[in-house]
Short mmCIF file of C-alpha atoms in Angstrom, two decimals:
data_model
loop_
_atom_site.label_atom_id
_atom_site.label_comp_id
_atom_site.label_asym_id
_atom_site.label_seq_id
_atom_site.Cartn_x
_atom_site.Cartn_y
_atom_site.Cartn_z
CA MET A 1 24.37 19.65 6.95
CA LEU A 2 21.18 19.47 4.99
CA CYS A 3 18.39 22.07 5.74
CA ILE A 4 14.75 22.12 4.72
CA ARG A 5 11.94 24.57 5.12
CA GLY A 6 8.50 24.69 3.51
CA VAL A 7 4.86 24.11 4.33
CA VAL A 8 4.21 20.75 5.74
CA LEU A 9 1.21 18.75 4.83
CA PRO A 10 -1.32 17.93 6.03
CA GLU A 11 -0.91 20.49 8.83
CA ARG A 12 -0.30 23.33 6.33
CA GLU A 13 2.32 24.67 8.73
CA GLU A 14 5.53 26.36 7.78
CA ARG A 15 8.39 24.52 9.42
CA SER A 16 12.18 24.27 9.37
CA PHE A 17 14.26 21.27 9.60
CA TRP A 18 17.71 19.94 9.61
CA ILE A 19 18.94 16.51 8.88
CA ASP A 20 20.96 14.73 11.59
CA GLY A 21 22.05 11.56 9.81
CA GLU A 22 18.99 9.89 8.93
CA VAL A 23 16.62 11.74 11.26
CA LEU A 24 14.90 15.18 11.02
CA ARG A 25 15.58 17.89 13.68
CA ALA A 26 13.03 20.68 14.02
CA GLY A 27 14.10 24.28 13.76
CA ALA A 28 17.16 25.95 12.25
CA PRO A 29 20.43 24.01 12.39
CA PRO A 30 23.34 24.85 14.56
CA GLY A 31 24.72 28.09 13.08
CA GLY A 32 21.42 28.85 11.24
CA PHE A 33 20.56 28.40 7.62
CA ALA A 34 23.20 30.73 6.48
CA GLY A 35 25.90 28.99 8.44
CA ARG A 36 29.15 27.69 6.99
CA ASP A 37 28.05 23.98 7.30
CA ALA A 38 24.37 24.50 6.03
CA GLU A 39 23.23 23.36 2.71
CA VAL A 40 19.79 24.28 1.96
CA ALA A 41 18.12 21.27 0.23
CA VAL A 42 14.59 22.61 0.07
CA ASP A 43 13.84 26.42 0.46
CA GLY A 44 10.12 26.87 0.24
CA GLY A 45 7.21 24.89 -1.44
CA TRP A 46 5.20 22.15 0.09
CA LEU A 47 6.53 19.18 2.01
CA LEU A 48 4.90 15.75 2.39
CA PRO A 49 6.23 12.72 4.10
CA GLY A 50 7.40 10.13 1.57
CA LEU A 51 4.61 8.59 -0.64
CA VAL A 52 3.27 5.02 0.10
CA ASP A 53 2.17 2.07 -2.05
CA VAL A 54 0.49 -0.34 0.42
CA HIS A 55 -0.11 -3.04 -2.23
CA THR A 56 2.75 -3.64 -4.51
CA HIS A 57 4.59 -6.74 -5.39
CA PRO A 58 8.16 -5.96 -6.46
CA GLY A 59 10.50 -8.96 -7.38
CA ALA A 60 8.22 -10.34 -10.19
CA THR A 61 6.42 -9.13 -13.23
CA ASP A 62 3.40 -11.04 -12.30
CA PRO A 63 2.45 -13.94 -9.88
CA GLY A 64 3.27 -16.46 -12.09
CA THR A 65 6.93 -15.59 -12.83
CA SER A 66 9.92 -16.44 -10.47
CA PHE A 67 11.05 -14.00 -7.73
CA ASP A 68 14.08 -12.18 -8.87
CA GLU A 69 16.27 -10.18 -6.61
CA ASP A 70 17.85 -8.03 -9.32
CA LEU A 71 14.23 -7.17 -10.58
CA LEU A 72 13.23 -6.51 -6.75
CA ARG A 73 16.03 -3.82 -6.52
CA ALA A 74 15.13 -2.24 -9.86
CA GLN A 75 11.35 -2.16 -9.11
CA LEU A 76 12.00 -0.70 -5.58
CA GLY A 77 14.12 1.96 -7.28
CA GLU A 78 11.22 2.89 -9.65
CA HIS A 79 9.21 3.33 -6.41
CA ARG A 80 11.78 5.56 -4.91
CA ASP A 81 12.33 7.61 -7.90
CA ALA A 82 8.64 8.55 -7.99
CA GLY A 83 8.86 9.60 -4.41
CA VAL A 84 7.38 6.38 -2.92
CA LEU A 85 9.68 6.04 0.16
CA ALA A 86 7.68 3.20 1.91
CA VAL A 87 5.82 0.12 0.43
CA ARG A 88 4.01 -2.75 1.81
CA ALA A 89 4.26 -5.93 -0.20
CA PRO A 90 1.29 -8.12 0.82
CA GLY A 91 2.55 -11.38 -0.34
CA THR A 92 5.13 -12.33 -2.96
CA ALA A 93 6.32 -15.53 -4.50
CA ALA A 94 9.35 -15.60 -1.99
CA ARG A 95 10.26 -13.96 1.24
CA MET A 96 12.05 -10.73 1.14
CA PRO A 97 15.81 -11.04 1.24
CA ALA A 98 17.53 -9.61 4.40
CA TRP A 99 19.35 -6.92 2.42
CA VAL A 100 16.02 -5.19 1.69
CA ASP A 101 15.80 -3.78 5.23
CA SER A 102 19.42 -2.37 5.17
CA ASP A 103 19.89 -0.91 1.80
CA PRO A 104 19.94 2.91 2.40
CA GLU A 105 18.99 3.60 -1.25
CA LEU A 106 15.85 1.78 -1.20
CA PRO A 107 12.33 2.64 0.15
CA ARG A 108 11.22 1.16 3.56
CA VAL A 109 9.67 -2.36 2.96
CA THR A 110 6.88 -3.81 5.01
CA SER A 111 6.47 -7.34 3.77
CA ALA A 112 4.10 -10.21 4.39
CA GLY A 113 6.02 -13.16 3.47
CA ARG A 114 4.60 -15.55 0.80
CA TRP A 115 1.01 -15.66 -0.45
CA LEU A 116 -0.89 -18.37 1.51
CA ALA A 117 -3.27 -20.29 -0.55
CA THR A 118 -5.32 -23.43 0.20
CA PRO A 119 -6.04 -25.95 -2.60
CA GLY A 120 -7.91 -24.55 -5.55
CA ARG A 121 -6.98 -20.93 -4.74
CA PHE A 122 -4.19 -19.08 -6.38
CA PRO A 123 -2.42 -22.41 -7.27
CA GLY A 124 1.31 -22.25 -7.66
CA PHE A 125 1.88 -18.68 -7.07
CA GLY A 126 2.74 -18.61 -3.39
CA ARG A 127 2.87 -21.12 -0.71
CA ASP A 128 0.22 -23.89 -1.13
CA VAL A 129 -0.94 -25.17 2.08
CA ALA A 130 -3.61 -27.62 3.22
CA GLU A 131 -6.45 -25.97 5.26
CA ASP A 132 -5.28 -27.91 8.32
CA GLY A 133 -1.97 -26.20 8.13
CA LEU A 134 -3.17 -22.66 7.27
CA VAL A 135 -2.80 -21.42 10.95
CA ARG A 136 0.81 -22.60 11.36
CA ALA A 137 1.63 -21.38 8.07
CA ALA A 138 0.20 -17.88 8.77
CA LEU A 139 2.32 -17.74 11.98
CA GLU A 140 5.49 -18.75 10.25
CA GLU A 141 5.12 -16.18 7.37
CA ALA A 142 4.30 -13.39 9.81
CA ALA A 143 7.29 -14.21 11.92
CA ALA A 144 9.58 -14.37 8.94
CA SER A 145 8.40 -11.06 7.36
CA SER A 146 7.44 -7.60 9.03
CA GLY A 147 4.71 -9.20 11.06
CA TRP A 148 2.31 -9.38 8.35
CA CYS A 149 0.92 -12.54 6.48
CA LYS A 150 -1.26 -12.51 3.43
CA VAL A 151 -4.15 -15.05 2.98
CA ILE A 152 -5.95 -15.81 -0.21
CA GLY A 153 -9.55 -15.56 0.92
CA ASP A 154 -11.13 -16.52 -2.42
CA TRP A 155 -9.94 -16.71 -6.00
CA ARG A 156 -12.60 -17.78 -8.67
CA ALA A 157 -15.74 -15.70 -8.87
CA ASP A 158 -18.15 -18.61 -8.86
CA GLU A 159 -16.27 -20.91 -6.32
CA PRO A 160 -16.39 -21.06 -2.53
CA ALA A 161 -14.26 -18.74 -0.34
CA LEU A 162 -12.06 -19.77 2.43
CA PRO A 163 -14.23 -20.93 5.22
CA LEU A 164 -15.09 -18.23 7.80
CA THR A 165 -14.31 -20.29 10.82
CA LEU A 166 -10.82 -21.21 9.31
CA LEU A 167 -10.05 -17.45 8.56
CA THR A 168 -11.35 -16.40 12.02
CA GLU A 169 -8.84 -18.94 13.60
CA VAL A 170 -5.98 -17.64 11.31
CA VAL A 171 -6.62 -14.11 12.32
CA GLY A 172 -6.98 -14.69 16.08
CA ALA A 173 -3.62 -16.83 16.02
CA VAL A 174 -1.66 -14.07 14.15
CA HIS A 175 -3.06 -11.37 16.40
CA ALA A 176 -2.32 -13.42 19.41
CA ALA A 177 1.27 -13.41 18.18
CA GLY A 178 1.41 -9.78 17.61
CA GLY A 179 0.94 -10.00 13.74
CA LYS A 180 -1.50 -8.85 11.24
CA VAL A 181 -3.35 -10.38 8.35
CA ALA A 182 -4.14 -9.11 4.95
CA VAL A 183 -6.79 -10.97 2.91
CA HIS A 184 -7.19 -11.14 -0.82
CA CYS A 185 -11.07 -10.94 -1.53
CA GLN A 186 -12.89 -10.20 -4.73
CA THR A 187 -16.23 -12.17 -4.02
CA ALA A 188 -19.19 -11.31 -1.81
CA GLU A 189 -18.50 -14.21 0.58
CA GLY A 190 -14.74 -13.82 0.51
CA THR A 191 -15.02 -9.99 1.40
CA ARG A 192 -17.63 -10.71 4.11
CA ASN A 193 -15.60 -13.36 5.60
CA ALA A 194 -12.51 -11.22 5.68
CA VAL A 195 -14.42 -8.56 7.64
CA LEU A 196 -16.09 -10.99 10.11
CA ALA A 197 -12.87 -12.63 10.68
CA GLY A 198 -11.41 -9.37 11.77
CA ALA A 199 -8.75 -9.14 9.11
CA ASP A 200 -6.42 -5.88 9.16
CA SER A 201 -6.93 -5.12 5.61
CA LEU A 202 -9.12 -5.99 2.62
CA GLU A 203 -7.10 -6.28 -0.42
CA HIS A 204 -9.41 -5.38 -3.35
CA GLY A 205 -12.58 -5.79 -1.65
CA MET A 206 -14.84 -6.29 -4.67
CA HIS A 207 -18.52 -6.88 -3.72
CA LEU A 208 -18.06 -5.39 -0.39
CA ASP A 209 -21.50 -5.14 1.43
CA PRO A 210 -21.86 -1.66 2.76
CA ALA A 211 -23.64 -3.05 5.77
CA LEU A 212 -20.12 -4.09 7.05
CA LEU A 213 -18.52 -0.71 6.82
CA ASP A 214 -19.31 0.22 10.42
CA ARG A 215 -17.93 -2.85 11.56
CA MET A 216 -14.76 -2.38 9.62
CA ALA A 217 -14.34 1.18 10.98
CA ALA A 218 -14.87 -0.12 14.56
CA GLN A 219 -12.35 -2.98 14.32
CA GLY A 220 -9.79 -1.04 12.39
CA THR A 221 -10.01 -3.04 9.04
CA ALA A 222 -8.55 -0.88 6.33
CA PHE A 223 -9.63 -0.97 2.59
CA VAL A 224 -7.26 -1.14 -0.11
CA PRO A 225 -9.45 -1.13 -3.30
CA THR A 226 -6.57 -1.09 -5.88
CA LEU A 227 -8.94 0.75 -8.09
CA GLY A 228 -6.54 1.48 -11.06
CA VAL A 229 -5.62 -2.12 -11.77
CA PHE A 230 -9.42 -3.06 -12.06
CA GLY A 231 -10.22 0.23 -13.89
CA ALA A 232 -7.54 -0.66 -16.47
CA LYS A 233 -9.28 -3.91 -17.28
CA ALA A 234 -12.88 -2.70 -17.17
CA ASP A 235 -13.30 -1.96 -20.92
CA ALA A 236 -11.92 -5.28 -21.88
CA MET A 237 -14.18 -7.13 -19.52
CA ARG A 238 -17.15 -5.38 -20.72
CA ALA A 239 -16.16 -6.39 -24.47
CA ARG A 240 -16.25 -10.17 -23.45
CA GLU A 241 -19.01 -12.48 -24.04
CA PRO A 242 -21.33 -12.61 -21.09
CA GLY A 243 -20.58 -15.29 -18.66
CA VAL A 244 -20.74 -15.86 -14.80
CA ARG A 245 -17.17 -14.82 -14.07
CA ARG A 246 -17.36 -11.93 -16.53
CA ASP A 247 -20.67 -10.73 -15.14
CA LEU A 248 -19.82 -11.03 -11.58
CA TRP A 249 -16.54 -9.14 -11.93
CA LEU A 250 -18.44 -6.33 -13.73
CA ALA A 251 -21.02 -6.40 -10.96
CA GLY A 252 -18.37 -5.92 -8.46
CA TRP A 253 -16.49 -3.14 -10.38
CA ASP A 254 -19.75 -1.26 -10.79
CA THR A 255 -20.20 -0.88 -7.21
CA MET A 256 -16.50 -0.05 -6.14
CA PHE A 257 -16.62 3.69 -6.51
CA GLY A 258 -19.58 3.94 -4.33
CA ASN A 259 -18.10 1.43 -1.75
CA VAL A 260 -14.97 3.47 -1.59
CA ARG A 261 -16.58 6.60 -0.94
CA ALA A 262 -19.02 5.04 1.57
CA ALA A 263 -16.15 3.36 3.33
CA HIS A 264 -14.38 6.65 3.77
CA GLU A 265 -17.49 8.46 5.01
CA ALA A 266 -17.92 5.62 7.54
CA GLY A 267 -14.48 6.21 9.03
CA VAL A 268 -12.78 3.28 7.30
CA THR A 269 -9.10 3.87 6.66
CA VAL A 270 -9.02 3.79 2.82
CA LEU A 271 -5.46 3.42 1.42
CA ALA A 272 -3.70 3.54 -1.99
CA GLY A 273 -2.26 0.38 -3.55
CA THR A 274 -1.40 -0.21 -6.99
CA ASP A 275 -1.07 -4.04 -7.53
CA SER A 276 0.46 -3.33 -10.97
CA PHE A 277 3.55 -2.45 -13.07
CA PRO A 278 5.54 -0.47 -13.67
CA CYS A 279 6.15 0.55 -10.07
CA GLY A 280 6.10 3.96 -8.84
CA THR A 281 2.66 4.89 -9.89
CA VAL A 282 0.84 5.49 -6.68
CA ALA A 283 -0.02 9.00 -7.60
CA GLY A 284 -2.24 7.38 -10.21
CA GLU A 285 -4.08 5.35 -7.64
CA ALA A 286 -4.66 8.45 -5.69
CA SER A 287 -6.40 10.02 -8.72
CA TRP A 288 -8.59 6.96 -8.85
CA LEU A 289 -9.53 7.39 -5.32
CA MET A 290 -10.59 11.05 -6.13
CA ARG A 291 -12.60 9.68 -9.00
CA ALA A 292 -14.46 7.62 -6.46
CA GLY A 293 -15.21 10.48 -4.45
CA LEU A 294 -12.67 11.22 -1.96
CA SER A 295 -11.32 14.73 -1.38
CA ALA A 296 -7.85 15.42 -2.84
CA GLU A 297 -6.64 15.69 0.71
CA ALA A 298 -8.01 12.40 1.67
CA ALA A 299 -6.68 10.72 -1.47
CA LEU A 300 -3.16 12.16 -0.90
CA GLY A 301 -3.16 11.09 2.58
CA ALA A 302 -4.08 7.52 1.45
CA ALA A 303 -0.84 7.79 -0.60
CA SER A 304 1.17 9.55 2.01
CA TRP A 305 0.58 10.52 5.67
CA THR A 306 -2.42 8.32 6.36
CA ALA A 307 -0.57 5.23 4.99
CA ARG A 308 2.46 6.03 6.96
CA ALA A 309 0.62 6.42 10.19
CA TRP A 310 -1.14 2.95 9.46
CA LEU A 311 2.13 1.30 8.89
CA GLY A 312 3.63 2.92 12.03
CA LEU A 313 5.76 5.50 10.39
CA PRO A 314 5.69 9.04 11.48
CA GLY A 315 5.13 12.21 9.44
CA LEU A 316 7.41 15.09 9.37
CA GLY A 317 8.44 16.11 12.89
CA ASP A 318 11.43 16.38 15.16
CA GLY A 319 13.05 12.87 15.48
CA ALA A 320 11.05 11.46 12.59
CA PRO A 321 12.81 9.71 9.73
CA ALA A 322 14.16 12.03 7.18
CA ASP A 323 12.18 10.79 4.34
CA LEU A 324 10.21 13.38 2.35
CA VAL A 325 9.07 14.68 -0.95
CA ALA A 326 8.94 18.47 -1.94
CA TYR A 327 6.79 20.17 -4.36
CA ALA A 328 6.82 23.76 -5.86
CA THR A 329 3.04 24.02 -5.81
CA ASP A 330 0.51 22.56 -3.31
CA PRO A 331 -0.31 19.03 -4.37
CA ILE A 332 -3.59 19.16 -2.76
CA ALA A 333 -4.63 22.11 -4.88
CA ASP A 334 -3.01 20.53 -7.97
CA PRO A 335 -3.06 16.68 -7.46
CA ALA A 336 -1.46 16.32 -11.00
CA VAL A 337 2.03 17.26 -9.51
CA LEU A 338 1.90 14.26 -6.86
CA GLY A 339 3.92 11.87 -9.04
CA HIS A 340 6.45 14.48 -9.91
CA PRO A 341 8.23 15.87 -6.78
CA GLY A 342 10.81 18.33 -7.29
CA ARG A 343 13.02 17.13 -4.43
CA ILE A 344 13.17 13.50 -2.91
CA ILE A 345 15.07 12.80 0.33
CA LEU A 346 15.19 9.25 1.55
CA ARG A 347 17.08 8.36 4.94
CA GLY A 348 18.55 11.90 4.97
CA ARG A 349 20.12 11.60 1.42
CA VAL A 350 19.13 13.58 -1.60
CA VAL A 351 17.68 11.10 -4.26
CA ARG A 352 16.66 13.96 -6.57
#
């Protein structure tokens, strides 16, 4: 049987475990670590629950391409090989196939069905639906996925966002059914509407009004800023000729570091999501969160234990899933090692 011992983060406690099928058991295994059946998979170092990417879209290379199950498997494998053992896919071009939940070699997937877009927003990339059918569509996607649905709350920077009254109705109906709602928002109006409607997560949240942060914290609305994907575009956007869309985009980007830091300080759950390819790069998003002003511990939590708790997944303890990554050095003291774990264990099996 596989045995593990090391310093568990974030608690910073030395602990020992053994693996019983796909589950962790606390303490020494029957017969001890030197027993005939014991195989020590990790002996010392630093232990984290598996890393998490809460905004990734495996199965396609961009929203305009067809959903491909072979690509889905390959991209989930990229996540796993980087130590990302749980992902949330907030909207895709197609619903996740049933085999995703049962494949022992792939990360645990929380899906949100197809993107839901009303006319003029995100055309042709997900499920296009008229405004009077949005509530029903949101309930259908939440029921067909992991309980989440994803609504495109706005699209073009200079065009109106989804009406607040409609988004509020969507969120209320999905919550009443036991589900959750993620909202894509990049404009001031779209972000404001998502918060006032009571969305469970803001995806991107450009132009977020800091006056809304206390409300977000109180109602449990998480902030997934996907800083890396925006940061990678910033220089190219600055090089463009001035225009309404370019100028609004840059105005939003220029406030994001301050808003992310202020959100964390206000008690909002800030999470790491990449929204980019290749997959398996959530450690880079944690670095962007640190650049925005989060401590190394908070940024690593956003890509591990905090994100897992938010998704309803436990950390490292007796009876928890045997999903973990191990490092020779403390990744809080040296965040550069986060994307390079020395040992990866998923569902009780050694991946690397």
